[in-house]
Rosetta silent file (secondary structure, phi, psi, omega in degrees, C-alpha in Angstrom):
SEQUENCE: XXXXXXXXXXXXXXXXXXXXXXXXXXXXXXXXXXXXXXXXXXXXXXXXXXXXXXXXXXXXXXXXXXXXXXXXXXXXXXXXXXXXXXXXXXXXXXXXXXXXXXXXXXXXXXXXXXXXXXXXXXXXXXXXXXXXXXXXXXXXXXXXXXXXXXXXXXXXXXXXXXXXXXXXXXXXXXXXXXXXXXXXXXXXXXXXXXXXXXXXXXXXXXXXXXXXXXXXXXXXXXXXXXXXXXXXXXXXXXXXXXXXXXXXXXXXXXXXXXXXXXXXXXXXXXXXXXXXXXXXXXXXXXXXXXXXXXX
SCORE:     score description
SCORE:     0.000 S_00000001
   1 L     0.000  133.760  157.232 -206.896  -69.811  -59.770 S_00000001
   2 L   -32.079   96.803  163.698 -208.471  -70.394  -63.014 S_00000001
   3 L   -74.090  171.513 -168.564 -210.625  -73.164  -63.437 S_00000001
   4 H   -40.852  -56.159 -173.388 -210.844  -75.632  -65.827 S_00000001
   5 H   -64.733  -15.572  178.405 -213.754  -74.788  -67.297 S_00000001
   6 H   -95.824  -48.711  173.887 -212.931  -70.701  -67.419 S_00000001
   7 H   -85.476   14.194  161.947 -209.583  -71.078  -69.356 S_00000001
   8 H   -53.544  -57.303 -128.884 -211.143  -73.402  -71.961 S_00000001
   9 H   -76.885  -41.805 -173.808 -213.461  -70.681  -72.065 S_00000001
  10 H   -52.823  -82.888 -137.475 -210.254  -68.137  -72.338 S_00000001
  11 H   -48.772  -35.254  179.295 -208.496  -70.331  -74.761 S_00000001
  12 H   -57.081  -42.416  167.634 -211.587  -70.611  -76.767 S_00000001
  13 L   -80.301   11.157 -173.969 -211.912  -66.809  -77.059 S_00000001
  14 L  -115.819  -74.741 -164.560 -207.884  -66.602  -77.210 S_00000001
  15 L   -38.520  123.878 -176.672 -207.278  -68.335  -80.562 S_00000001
  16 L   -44.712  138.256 -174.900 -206.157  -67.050  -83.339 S_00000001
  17 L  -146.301 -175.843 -172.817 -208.900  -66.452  -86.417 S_00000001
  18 L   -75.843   41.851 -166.637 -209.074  -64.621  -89.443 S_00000001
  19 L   -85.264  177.746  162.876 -210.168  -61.275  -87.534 S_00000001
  20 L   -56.365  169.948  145.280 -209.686  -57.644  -88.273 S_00000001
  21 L   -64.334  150.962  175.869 -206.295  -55.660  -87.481 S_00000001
  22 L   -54.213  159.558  152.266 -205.400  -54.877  -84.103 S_00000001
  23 L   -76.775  117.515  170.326 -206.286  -51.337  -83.340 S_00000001
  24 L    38.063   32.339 -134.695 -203.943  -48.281  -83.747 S_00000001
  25 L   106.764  -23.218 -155.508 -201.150  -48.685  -80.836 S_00000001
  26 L  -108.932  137.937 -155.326 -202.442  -51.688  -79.260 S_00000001
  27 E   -83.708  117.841  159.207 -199.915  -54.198  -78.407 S_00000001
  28 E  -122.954  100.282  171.460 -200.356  -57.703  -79.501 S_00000001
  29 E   -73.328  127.221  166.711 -198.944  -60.851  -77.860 S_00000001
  30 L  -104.635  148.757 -163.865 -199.250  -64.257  -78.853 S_00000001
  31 L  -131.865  176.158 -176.706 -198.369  -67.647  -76.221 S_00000001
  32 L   -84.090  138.535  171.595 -198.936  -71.349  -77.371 S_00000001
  33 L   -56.864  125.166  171.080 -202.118  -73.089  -77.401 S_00000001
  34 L   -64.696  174.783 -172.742 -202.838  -75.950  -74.724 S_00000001
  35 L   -92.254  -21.078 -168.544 -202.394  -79.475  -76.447 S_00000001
  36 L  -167.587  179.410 -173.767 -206.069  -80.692  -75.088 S_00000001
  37 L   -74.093  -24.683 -161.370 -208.794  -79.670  -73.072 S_00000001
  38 L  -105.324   -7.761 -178.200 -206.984  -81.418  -69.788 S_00000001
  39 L   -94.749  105.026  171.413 -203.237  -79.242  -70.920 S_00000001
  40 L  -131.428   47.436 -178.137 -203.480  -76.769  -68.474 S_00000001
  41 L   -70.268  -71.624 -172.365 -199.399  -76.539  -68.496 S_00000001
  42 L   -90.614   32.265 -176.813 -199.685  -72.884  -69.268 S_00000001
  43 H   -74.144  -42.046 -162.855 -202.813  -70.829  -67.685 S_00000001
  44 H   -70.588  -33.130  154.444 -200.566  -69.750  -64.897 S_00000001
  45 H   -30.755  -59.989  140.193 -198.077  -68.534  -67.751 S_00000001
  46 H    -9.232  -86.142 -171.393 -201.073  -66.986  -69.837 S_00000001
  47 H   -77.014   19.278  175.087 -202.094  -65.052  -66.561 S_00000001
  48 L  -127.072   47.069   96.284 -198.894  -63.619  -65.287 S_00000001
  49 L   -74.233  -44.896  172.467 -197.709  -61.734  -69.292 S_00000001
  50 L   -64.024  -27.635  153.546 -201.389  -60.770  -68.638 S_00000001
  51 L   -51.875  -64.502  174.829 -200.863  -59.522  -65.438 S_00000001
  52 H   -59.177  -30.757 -177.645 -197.574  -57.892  -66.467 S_00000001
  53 H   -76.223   -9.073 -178.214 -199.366  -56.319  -69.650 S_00000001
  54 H  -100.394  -22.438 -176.042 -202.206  -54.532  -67.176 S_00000001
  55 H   -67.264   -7.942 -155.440 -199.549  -53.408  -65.069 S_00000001
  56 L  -114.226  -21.943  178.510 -198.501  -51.415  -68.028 S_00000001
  57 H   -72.001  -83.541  170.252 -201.290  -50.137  -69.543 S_00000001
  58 H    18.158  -73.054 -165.279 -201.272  -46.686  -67.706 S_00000001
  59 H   -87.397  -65.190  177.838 -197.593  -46.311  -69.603 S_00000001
  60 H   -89.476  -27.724  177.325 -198.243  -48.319  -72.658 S_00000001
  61 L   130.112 -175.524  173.623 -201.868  -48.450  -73.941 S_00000001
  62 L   -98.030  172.652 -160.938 -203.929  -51.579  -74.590 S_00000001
  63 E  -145.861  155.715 -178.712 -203.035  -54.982  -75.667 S_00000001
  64 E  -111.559  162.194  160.855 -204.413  -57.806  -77.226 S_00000001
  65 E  -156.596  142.884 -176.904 -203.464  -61.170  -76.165 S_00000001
  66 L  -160.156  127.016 -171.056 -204.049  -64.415  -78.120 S_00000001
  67 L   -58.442  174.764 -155.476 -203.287  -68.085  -78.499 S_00000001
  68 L  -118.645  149.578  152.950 -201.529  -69.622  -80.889 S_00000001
  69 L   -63.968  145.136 -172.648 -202.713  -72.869  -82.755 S_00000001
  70 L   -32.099  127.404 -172.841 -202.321  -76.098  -81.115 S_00000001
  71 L  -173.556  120.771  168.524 -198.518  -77.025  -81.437 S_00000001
  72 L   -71.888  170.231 -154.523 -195.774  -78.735  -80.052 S_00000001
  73 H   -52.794  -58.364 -178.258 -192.638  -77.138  -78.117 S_00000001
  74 H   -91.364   -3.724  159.737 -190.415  -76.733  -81.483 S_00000001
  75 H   -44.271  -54.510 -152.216 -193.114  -76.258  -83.869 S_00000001
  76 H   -73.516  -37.766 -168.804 -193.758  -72.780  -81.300 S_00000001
  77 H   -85.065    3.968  157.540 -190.089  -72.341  -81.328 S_00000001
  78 H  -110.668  -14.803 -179.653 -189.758  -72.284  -85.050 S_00000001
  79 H   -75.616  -64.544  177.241 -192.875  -70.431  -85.744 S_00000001
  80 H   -28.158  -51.476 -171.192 -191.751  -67.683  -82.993 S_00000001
  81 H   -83.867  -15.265  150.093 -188.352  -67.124  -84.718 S_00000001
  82 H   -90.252   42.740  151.554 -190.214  -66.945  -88.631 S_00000001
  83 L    44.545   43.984 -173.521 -192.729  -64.315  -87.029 S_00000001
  84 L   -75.712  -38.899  175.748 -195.595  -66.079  -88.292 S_00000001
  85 L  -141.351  133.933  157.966 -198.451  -63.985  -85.784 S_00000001
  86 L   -13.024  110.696 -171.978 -197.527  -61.083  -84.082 S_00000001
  87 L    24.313   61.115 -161.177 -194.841  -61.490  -80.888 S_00000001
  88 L   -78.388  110.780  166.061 -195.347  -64.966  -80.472 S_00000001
  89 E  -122.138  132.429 -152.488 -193.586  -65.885  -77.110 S_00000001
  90 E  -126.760  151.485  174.581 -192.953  -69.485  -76.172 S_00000001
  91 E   -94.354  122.676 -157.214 -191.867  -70.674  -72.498 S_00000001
  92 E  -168.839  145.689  169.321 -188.235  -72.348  -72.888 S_00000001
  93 E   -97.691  152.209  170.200 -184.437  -72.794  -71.221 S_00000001
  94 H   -27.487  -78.987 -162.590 -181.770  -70.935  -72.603 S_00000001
  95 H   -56.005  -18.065  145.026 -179.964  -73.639  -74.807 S_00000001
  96 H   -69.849  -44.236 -171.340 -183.240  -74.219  -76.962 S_00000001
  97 H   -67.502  -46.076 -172.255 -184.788  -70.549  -77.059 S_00000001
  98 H   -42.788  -58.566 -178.902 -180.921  -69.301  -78.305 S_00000001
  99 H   -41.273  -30.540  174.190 -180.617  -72.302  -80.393 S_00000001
 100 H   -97.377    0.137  169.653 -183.813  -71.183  -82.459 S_00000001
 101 L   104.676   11.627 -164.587 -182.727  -67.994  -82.493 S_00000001
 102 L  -133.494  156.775 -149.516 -184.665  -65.852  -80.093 S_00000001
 103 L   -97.545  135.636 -151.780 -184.077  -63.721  -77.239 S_00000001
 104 L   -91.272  126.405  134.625 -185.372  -64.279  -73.578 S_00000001
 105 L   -60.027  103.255 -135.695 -187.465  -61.945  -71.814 S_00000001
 106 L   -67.759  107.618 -174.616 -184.975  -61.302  -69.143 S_00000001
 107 L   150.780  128.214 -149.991 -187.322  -62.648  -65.651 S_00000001
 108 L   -87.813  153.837 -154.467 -187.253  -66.079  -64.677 S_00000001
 109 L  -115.694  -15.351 -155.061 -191.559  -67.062  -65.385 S_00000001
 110 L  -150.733    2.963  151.674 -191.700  -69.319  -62.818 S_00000001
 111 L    61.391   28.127  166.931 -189.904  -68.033  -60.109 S_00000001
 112 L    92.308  -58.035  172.164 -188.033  -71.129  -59.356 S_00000001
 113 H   -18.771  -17.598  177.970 -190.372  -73.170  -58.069 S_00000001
 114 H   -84.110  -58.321  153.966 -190.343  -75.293  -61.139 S_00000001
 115 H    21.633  -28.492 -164.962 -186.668  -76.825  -59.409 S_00000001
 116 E  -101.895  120.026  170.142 -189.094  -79.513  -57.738 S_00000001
 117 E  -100.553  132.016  153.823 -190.605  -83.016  -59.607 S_00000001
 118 E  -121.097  159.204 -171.871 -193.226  -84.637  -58.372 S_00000001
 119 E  -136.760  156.464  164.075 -194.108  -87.571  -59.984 S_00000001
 120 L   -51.862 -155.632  106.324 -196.794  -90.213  -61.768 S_00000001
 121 L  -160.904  143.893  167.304 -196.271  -93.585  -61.188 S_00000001
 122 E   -33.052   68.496 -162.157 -197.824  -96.929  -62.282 S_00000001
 123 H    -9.547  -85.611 -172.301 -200.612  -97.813  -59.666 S_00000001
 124 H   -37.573  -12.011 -173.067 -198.697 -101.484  -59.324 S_00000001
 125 H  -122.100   27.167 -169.641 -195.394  -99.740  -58.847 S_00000001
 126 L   -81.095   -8.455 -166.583 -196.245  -97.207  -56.180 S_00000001
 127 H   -81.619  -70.227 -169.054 -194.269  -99.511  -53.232 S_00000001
 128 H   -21.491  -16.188 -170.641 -191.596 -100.056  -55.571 S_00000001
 129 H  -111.039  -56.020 -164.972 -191.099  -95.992  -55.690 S_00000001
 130 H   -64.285  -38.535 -145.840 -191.804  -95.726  -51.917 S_00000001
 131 L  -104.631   -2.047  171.696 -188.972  -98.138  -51.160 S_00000001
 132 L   -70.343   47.308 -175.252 -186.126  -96.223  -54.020 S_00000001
 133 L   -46.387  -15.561  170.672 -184.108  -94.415  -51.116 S_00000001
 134 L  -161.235  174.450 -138.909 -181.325  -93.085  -53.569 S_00000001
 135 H   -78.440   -6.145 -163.721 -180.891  -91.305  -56.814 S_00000001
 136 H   -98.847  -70.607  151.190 -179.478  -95.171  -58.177 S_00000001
 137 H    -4.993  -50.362 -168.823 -182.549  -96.382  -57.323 S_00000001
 138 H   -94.242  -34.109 -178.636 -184.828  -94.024  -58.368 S_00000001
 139 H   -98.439   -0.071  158.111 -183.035  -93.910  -61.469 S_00000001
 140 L   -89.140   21.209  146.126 -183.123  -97.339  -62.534 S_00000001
 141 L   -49.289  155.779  174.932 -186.667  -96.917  -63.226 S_00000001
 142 E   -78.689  149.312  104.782 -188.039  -96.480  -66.122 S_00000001
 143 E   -43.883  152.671  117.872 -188.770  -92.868  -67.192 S_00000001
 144 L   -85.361   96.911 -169.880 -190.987  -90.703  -69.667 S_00000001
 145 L   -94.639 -158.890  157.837 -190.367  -87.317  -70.756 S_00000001
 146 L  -124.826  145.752  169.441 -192.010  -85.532  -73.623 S_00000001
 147 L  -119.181  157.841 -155.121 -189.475  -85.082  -76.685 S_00000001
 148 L   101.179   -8.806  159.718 -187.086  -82.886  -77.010 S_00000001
 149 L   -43.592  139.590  145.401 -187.800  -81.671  -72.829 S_00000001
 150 H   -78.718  -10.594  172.821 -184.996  -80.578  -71.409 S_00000001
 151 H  -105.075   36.731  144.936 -185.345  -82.536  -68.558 S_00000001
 152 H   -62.297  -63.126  178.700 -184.716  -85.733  -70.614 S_00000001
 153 H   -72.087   -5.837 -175.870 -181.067  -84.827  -70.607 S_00000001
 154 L   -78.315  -47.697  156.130 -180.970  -83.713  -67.719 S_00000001
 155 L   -80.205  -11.493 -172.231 -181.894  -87.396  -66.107 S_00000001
 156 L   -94.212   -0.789 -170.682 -180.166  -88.880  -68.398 S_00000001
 157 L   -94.704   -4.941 -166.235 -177.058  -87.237  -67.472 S_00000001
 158 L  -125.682   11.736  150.395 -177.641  -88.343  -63.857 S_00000001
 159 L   101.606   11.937 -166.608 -177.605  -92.022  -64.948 S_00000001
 160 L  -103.781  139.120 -171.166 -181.609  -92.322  -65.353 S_00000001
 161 E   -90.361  147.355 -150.218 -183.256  -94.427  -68.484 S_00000001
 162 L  -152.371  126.463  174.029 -185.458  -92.079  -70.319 S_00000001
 163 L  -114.248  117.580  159.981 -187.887  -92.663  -73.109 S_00000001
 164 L   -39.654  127.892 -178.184 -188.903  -89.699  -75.297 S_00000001
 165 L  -136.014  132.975  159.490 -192.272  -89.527  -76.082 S_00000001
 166 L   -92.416  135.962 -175.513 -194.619  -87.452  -78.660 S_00000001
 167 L    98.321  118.513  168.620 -198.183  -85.975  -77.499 S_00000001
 168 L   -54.601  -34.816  177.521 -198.548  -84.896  -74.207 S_00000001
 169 L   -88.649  -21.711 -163.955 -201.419  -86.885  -73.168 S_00000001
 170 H   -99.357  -50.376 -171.654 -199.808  -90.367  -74.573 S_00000001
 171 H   -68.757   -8.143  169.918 -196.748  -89.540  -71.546 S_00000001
 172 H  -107.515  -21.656  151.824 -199.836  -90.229  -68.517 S_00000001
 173 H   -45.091  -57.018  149.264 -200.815  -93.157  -70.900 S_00000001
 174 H   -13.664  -67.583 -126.514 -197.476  -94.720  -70.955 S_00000001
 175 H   -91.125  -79.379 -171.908 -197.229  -94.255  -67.473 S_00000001
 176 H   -56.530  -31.507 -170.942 -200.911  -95.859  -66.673 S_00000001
 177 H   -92.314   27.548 -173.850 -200.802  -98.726  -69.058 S_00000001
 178 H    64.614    7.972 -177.596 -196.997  -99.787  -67.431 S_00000001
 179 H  -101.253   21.815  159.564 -194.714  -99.089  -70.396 S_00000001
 180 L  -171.111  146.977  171.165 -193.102  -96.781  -68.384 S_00000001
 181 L   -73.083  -25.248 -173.032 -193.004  -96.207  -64.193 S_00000001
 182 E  -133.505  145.368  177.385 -192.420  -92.767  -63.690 S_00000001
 183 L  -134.937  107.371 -167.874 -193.822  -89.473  -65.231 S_00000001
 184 E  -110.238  112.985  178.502 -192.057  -86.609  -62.874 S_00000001
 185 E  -124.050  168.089 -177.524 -193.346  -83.338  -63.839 S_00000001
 186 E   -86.432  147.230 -142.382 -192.992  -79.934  -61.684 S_00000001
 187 L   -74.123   -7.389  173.930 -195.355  -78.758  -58.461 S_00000001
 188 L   -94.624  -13.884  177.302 -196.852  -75.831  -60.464 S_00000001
 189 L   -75.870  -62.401 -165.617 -198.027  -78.479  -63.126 S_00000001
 190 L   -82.836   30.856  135.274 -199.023  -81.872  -61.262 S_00000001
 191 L   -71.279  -43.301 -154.081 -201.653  -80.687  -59.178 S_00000001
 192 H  -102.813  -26.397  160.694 -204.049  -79.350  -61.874 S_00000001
 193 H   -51.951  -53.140  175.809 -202.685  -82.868  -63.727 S_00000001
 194 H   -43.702  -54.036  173.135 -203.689  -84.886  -61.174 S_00000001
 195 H   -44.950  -44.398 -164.905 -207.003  -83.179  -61.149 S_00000001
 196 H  -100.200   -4.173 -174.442 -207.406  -84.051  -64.626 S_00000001
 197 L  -107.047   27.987 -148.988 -206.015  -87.454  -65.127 S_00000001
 198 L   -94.025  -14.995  174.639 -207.128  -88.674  -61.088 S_00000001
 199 L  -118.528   42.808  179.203 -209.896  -91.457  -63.167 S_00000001
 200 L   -95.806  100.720  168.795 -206.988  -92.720  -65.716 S_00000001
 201 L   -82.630  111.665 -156.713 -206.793  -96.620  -64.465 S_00000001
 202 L   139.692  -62.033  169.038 -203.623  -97.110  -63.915 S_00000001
 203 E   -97.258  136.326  177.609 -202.356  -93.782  -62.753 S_00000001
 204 L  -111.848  138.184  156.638 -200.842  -92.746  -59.222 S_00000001
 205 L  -115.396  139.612 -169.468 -199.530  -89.875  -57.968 S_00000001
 206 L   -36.607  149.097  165.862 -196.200  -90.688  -56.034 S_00000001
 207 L  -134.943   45.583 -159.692 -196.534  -89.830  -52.629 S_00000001
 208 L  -152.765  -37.391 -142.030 -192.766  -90.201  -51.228 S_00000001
 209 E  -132.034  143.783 -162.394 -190.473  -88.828  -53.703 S_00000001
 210 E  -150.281   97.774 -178.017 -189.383  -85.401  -54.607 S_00000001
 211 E   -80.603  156.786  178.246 -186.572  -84.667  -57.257 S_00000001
 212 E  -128.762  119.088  160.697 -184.484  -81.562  -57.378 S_00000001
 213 L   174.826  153.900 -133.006 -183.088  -79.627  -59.888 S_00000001
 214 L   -83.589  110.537  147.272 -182.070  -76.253  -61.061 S_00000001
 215 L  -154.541  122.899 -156.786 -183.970  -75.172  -64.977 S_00000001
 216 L   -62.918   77.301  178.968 -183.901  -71.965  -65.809 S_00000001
 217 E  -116.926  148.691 -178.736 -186.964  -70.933  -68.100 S_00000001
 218 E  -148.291  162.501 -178.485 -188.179  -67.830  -69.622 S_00000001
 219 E   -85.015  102.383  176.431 -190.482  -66.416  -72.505 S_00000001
 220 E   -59.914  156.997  163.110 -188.412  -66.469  -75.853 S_00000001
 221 E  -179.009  145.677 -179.622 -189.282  -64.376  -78.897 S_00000001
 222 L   -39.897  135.865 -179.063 -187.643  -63.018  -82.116 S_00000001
 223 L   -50.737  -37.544 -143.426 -185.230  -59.975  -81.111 S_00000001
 224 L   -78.862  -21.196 -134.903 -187.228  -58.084  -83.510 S_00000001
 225 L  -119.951   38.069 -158.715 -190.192  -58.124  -80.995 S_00000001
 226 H   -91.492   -9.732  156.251 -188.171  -55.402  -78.804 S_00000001
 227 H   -55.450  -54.178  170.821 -191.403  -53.566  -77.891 S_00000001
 228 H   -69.328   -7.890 -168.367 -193.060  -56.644  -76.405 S_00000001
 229 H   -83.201  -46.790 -161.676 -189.313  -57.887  -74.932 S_00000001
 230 H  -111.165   -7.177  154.711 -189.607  -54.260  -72.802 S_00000001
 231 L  -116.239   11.294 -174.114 -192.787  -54.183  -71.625 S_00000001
 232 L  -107.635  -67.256 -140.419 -193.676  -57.806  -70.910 S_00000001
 233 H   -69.951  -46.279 -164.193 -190.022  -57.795  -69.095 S_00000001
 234 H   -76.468  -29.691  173.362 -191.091  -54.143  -67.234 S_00000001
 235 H   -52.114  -79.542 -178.946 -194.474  -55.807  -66.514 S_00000001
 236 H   -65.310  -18.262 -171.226 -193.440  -58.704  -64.669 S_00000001
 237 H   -87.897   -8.813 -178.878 -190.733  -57.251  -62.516 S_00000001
 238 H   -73.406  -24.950  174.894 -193.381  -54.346  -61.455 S_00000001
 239 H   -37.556  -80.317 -167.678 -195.768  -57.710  -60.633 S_00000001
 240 H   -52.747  -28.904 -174.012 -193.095  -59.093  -58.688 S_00000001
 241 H   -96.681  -29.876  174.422 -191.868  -55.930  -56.594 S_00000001
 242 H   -98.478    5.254  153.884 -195.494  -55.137  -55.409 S_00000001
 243 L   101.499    4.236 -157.842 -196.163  -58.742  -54.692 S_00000001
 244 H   -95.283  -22.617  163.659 -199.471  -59.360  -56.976 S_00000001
 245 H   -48.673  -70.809 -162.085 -197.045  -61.894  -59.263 S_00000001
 246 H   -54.783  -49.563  176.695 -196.076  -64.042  -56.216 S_00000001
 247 H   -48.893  -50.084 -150.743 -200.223  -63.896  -55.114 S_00000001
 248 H   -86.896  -35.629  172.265 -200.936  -64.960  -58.449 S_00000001
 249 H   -62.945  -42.289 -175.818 -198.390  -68.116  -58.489 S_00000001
 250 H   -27.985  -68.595  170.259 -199.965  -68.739  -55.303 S_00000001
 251 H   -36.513  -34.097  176.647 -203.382  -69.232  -56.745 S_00000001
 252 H   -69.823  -58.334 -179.771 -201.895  -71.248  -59.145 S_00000001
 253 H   -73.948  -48.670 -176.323 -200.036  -73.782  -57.201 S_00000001
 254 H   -23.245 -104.706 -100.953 -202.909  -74.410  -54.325 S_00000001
 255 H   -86.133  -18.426 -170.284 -204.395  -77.679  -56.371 S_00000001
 256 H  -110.885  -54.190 -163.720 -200.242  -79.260  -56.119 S_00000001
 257 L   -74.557   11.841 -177.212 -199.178  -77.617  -52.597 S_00000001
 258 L  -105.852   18.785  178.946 -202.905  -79.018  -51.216 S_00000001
 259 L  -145.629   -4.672 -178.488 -201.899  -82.846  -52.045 S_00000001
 260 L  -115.352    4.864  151.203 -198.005  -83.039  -51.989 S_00000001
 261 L    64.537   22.315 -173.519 -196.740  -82.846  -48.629 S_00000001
 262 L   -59.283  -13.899  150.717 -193.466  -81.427  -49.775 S_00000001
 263 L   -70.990   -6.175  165.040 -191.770  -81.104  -46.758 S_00000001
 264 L   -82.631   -3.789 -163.695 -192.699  -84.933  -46.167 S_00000001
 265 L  -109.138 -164.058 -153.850 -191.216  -86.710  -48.991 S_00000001
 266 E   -76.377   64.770 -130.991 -188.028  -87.940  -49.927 S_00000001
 267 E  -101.668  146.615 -171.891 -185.848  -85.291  -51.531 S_00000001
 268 E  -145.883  127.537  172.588 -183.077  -86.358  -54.143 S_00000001
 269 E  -114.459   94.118 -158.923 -180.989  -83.950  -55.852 S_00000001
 270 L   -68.059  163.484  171.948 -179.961  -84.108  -59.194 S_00000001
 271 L  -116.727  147.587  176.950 -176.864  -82.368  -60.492 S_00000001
 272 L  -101.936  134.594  175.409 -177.359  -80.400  -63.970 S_00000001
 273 L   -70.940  143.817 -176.111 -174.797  -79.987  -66.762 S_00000001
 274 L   -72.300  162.476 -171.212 -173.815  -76.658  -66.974 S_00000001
 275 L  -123.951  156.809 -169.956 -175.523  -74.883  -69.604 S_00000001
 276 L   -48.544  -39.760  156.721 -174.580  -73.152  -72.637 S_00000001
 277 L   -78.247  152.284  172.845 -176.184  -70.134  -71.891 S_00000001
 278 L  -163.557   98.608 -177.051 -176.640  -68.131  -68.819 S_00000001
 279 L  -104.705    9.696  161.974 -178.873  -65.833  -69.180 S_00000001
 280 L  -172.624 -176.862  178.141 -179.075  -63.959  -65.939 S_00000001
 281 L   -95.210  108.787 -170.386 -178.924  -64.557  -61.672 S_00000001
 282 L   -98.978   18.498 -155.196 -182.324  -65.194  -61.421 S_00000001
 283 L   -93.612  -25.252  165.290 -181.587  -65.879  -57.644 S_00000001
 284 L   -93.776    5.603  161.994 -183.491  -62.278  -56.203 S_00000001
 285 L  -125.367   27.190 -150.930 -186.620  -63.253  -57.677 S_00000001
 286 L  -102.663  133.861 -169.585 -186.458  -67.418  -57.062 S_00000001
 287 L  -117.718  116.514 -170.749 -188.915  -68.422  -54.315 S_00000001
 288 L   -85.621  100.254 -164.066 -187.769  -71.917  -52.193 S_00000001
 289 L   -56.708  -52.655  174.669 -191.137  -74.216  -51.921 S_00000001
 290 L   -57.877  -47.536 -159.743 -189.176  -76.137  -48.837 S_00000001
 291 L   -89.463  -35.503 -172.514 -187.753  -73.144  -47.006 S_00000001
 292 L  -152.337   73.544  148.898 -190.659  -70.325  -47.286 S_00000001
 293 L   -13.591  126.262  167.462 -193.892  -71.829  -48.564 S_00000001
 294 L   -74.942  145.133 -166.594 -196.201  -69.801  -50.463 S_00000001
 295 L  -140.444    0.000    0.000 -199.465  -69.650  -48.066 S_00000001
């Protein structure tokens, strides 16, 4: 896995500048920009469309790849769909990437595994969490999302009170300074969170409780962008059929499956409104964290 300090280093050397044109044939994709130095929500995203773009080079050529400026979730999703830099592909669920207008790379990015929450919680409120034995319970907590997540509606549809928040860094504030109990984010995220927020006074990570639920994300981008749509999408499923994808989530998750005990905790299972979209059975490439551990 990447460490902190090497995809700063990427991201530093990723970001878009006033450069030359690409060269002749060479492919360029752009992904979103972490939010801080501690937003390490997308290196394994970053390194599997890089992974799919080397599987590819043989058959397509070289590629550039490069961040985006610093931006939040619909900022990326309206810049992707006005083309502002070159195949700009943002990580999304259906009912937002359609809604802005742009078309899914058809391969689920995360290979299911995002289906699990683990969660933050308010040092003073970790019994209070230990002792929340059903979803009524657990959901008359407080919540924190980021806004405009889809999995704001998603709890809120399952009877849980949910406060919206802007800034990414201000949802483990919230969280540590008590104005909110719970921060539940998913097992490829809150390890490498943990890492970075673990001297935040204030903040816990849960150790009991394990939410469930099904959301479906993939890398959006303007339809127009059908070169990078067909060889990003031809990338990752050759990844995935010789097995070097699944190694690479591996790598990724080791900092969340080496602290979360997920066959120990509490599991609760939300149910999700169906959604407007469906954009494929992502069910032959979705890997079950409970049933066949990545090792």
């Amino acid at each position: 896995m990447l460490h902190r300090r090497c995809w700063l280093q990427g991201v530093a050397g990723l970001l878009i500048a006033p450069a030359g044109p690409a060269r002749a044939q060479e492919l360029t994709i752009t992904l979103r920009a972490p939010d801080s130095e501690t937003d390490l929500r997308n290196a394994y995203v970053r390194d599997a469309v890089e992974l799919a773009l080397d599987k590819t080079r043989a058959s397509d050529g070289a590629y550039r790849l490069q961040l985006s400026m610093p931006m939040n979730k619909r900022r990326a999703l309206l810049e992707a769909a006005q083309q502002a830099v070159p195949n700009f592909m943002v990580v999304s669920g259906p009912d937002a990437g359609r809604a802005a207008g742009l078309v899914p790379v058809p391969f689920p990015i995360h290979l299911g595994v995002n289906r699990y929450r683990v969660c933050f919680v308010h040092t003073p409120n970790r019994d209070l969490v230990r002792k929340a034995d059903t979803l009524g319970a657990v959901a008359r907590l407080r919540h924190v999302q980021g806004r405009g997540w889809a999995d704001a509606d998603i709890l809120r549809a399952n009877g849980f009170a949910v406060e919206e928040v802007n800034g990414y860094e201000g949802l483990f504030q919230m969280v540590a300074l008590g104005r909110a109990d719970l921060f539940c984010r998913h097992v490829l995220e809150a390890g490498q969170e943990w890492q970075a927020h673990a001297g935040l006074k204030g903040l816990s990570l849960d150790d009991s409780l394990l939410l469930a639920y099904d959301l479906p994300q993939y890398l959006y981008t303007h339809p127009g962008n059908q070169a990078a749509l067909e060889r990003v999408g031809r990338g990752l499923r050759l990844a995935f059929a010789d097995g070097s994808l699944q190694a690479l989530l591996r790598q990724h998750l080791q900092p969340s499956l080496a602290l979360l005990n997920l066959g120990q905790r509490r599991l609760i299972t939300l149910s999700v409104p169906g959604p407007a979209v469906v954009e494929m059975n992502d069910r032959p490439f979705q890997i079950d964290l409970l049933r066949a551990p990545l090792r």
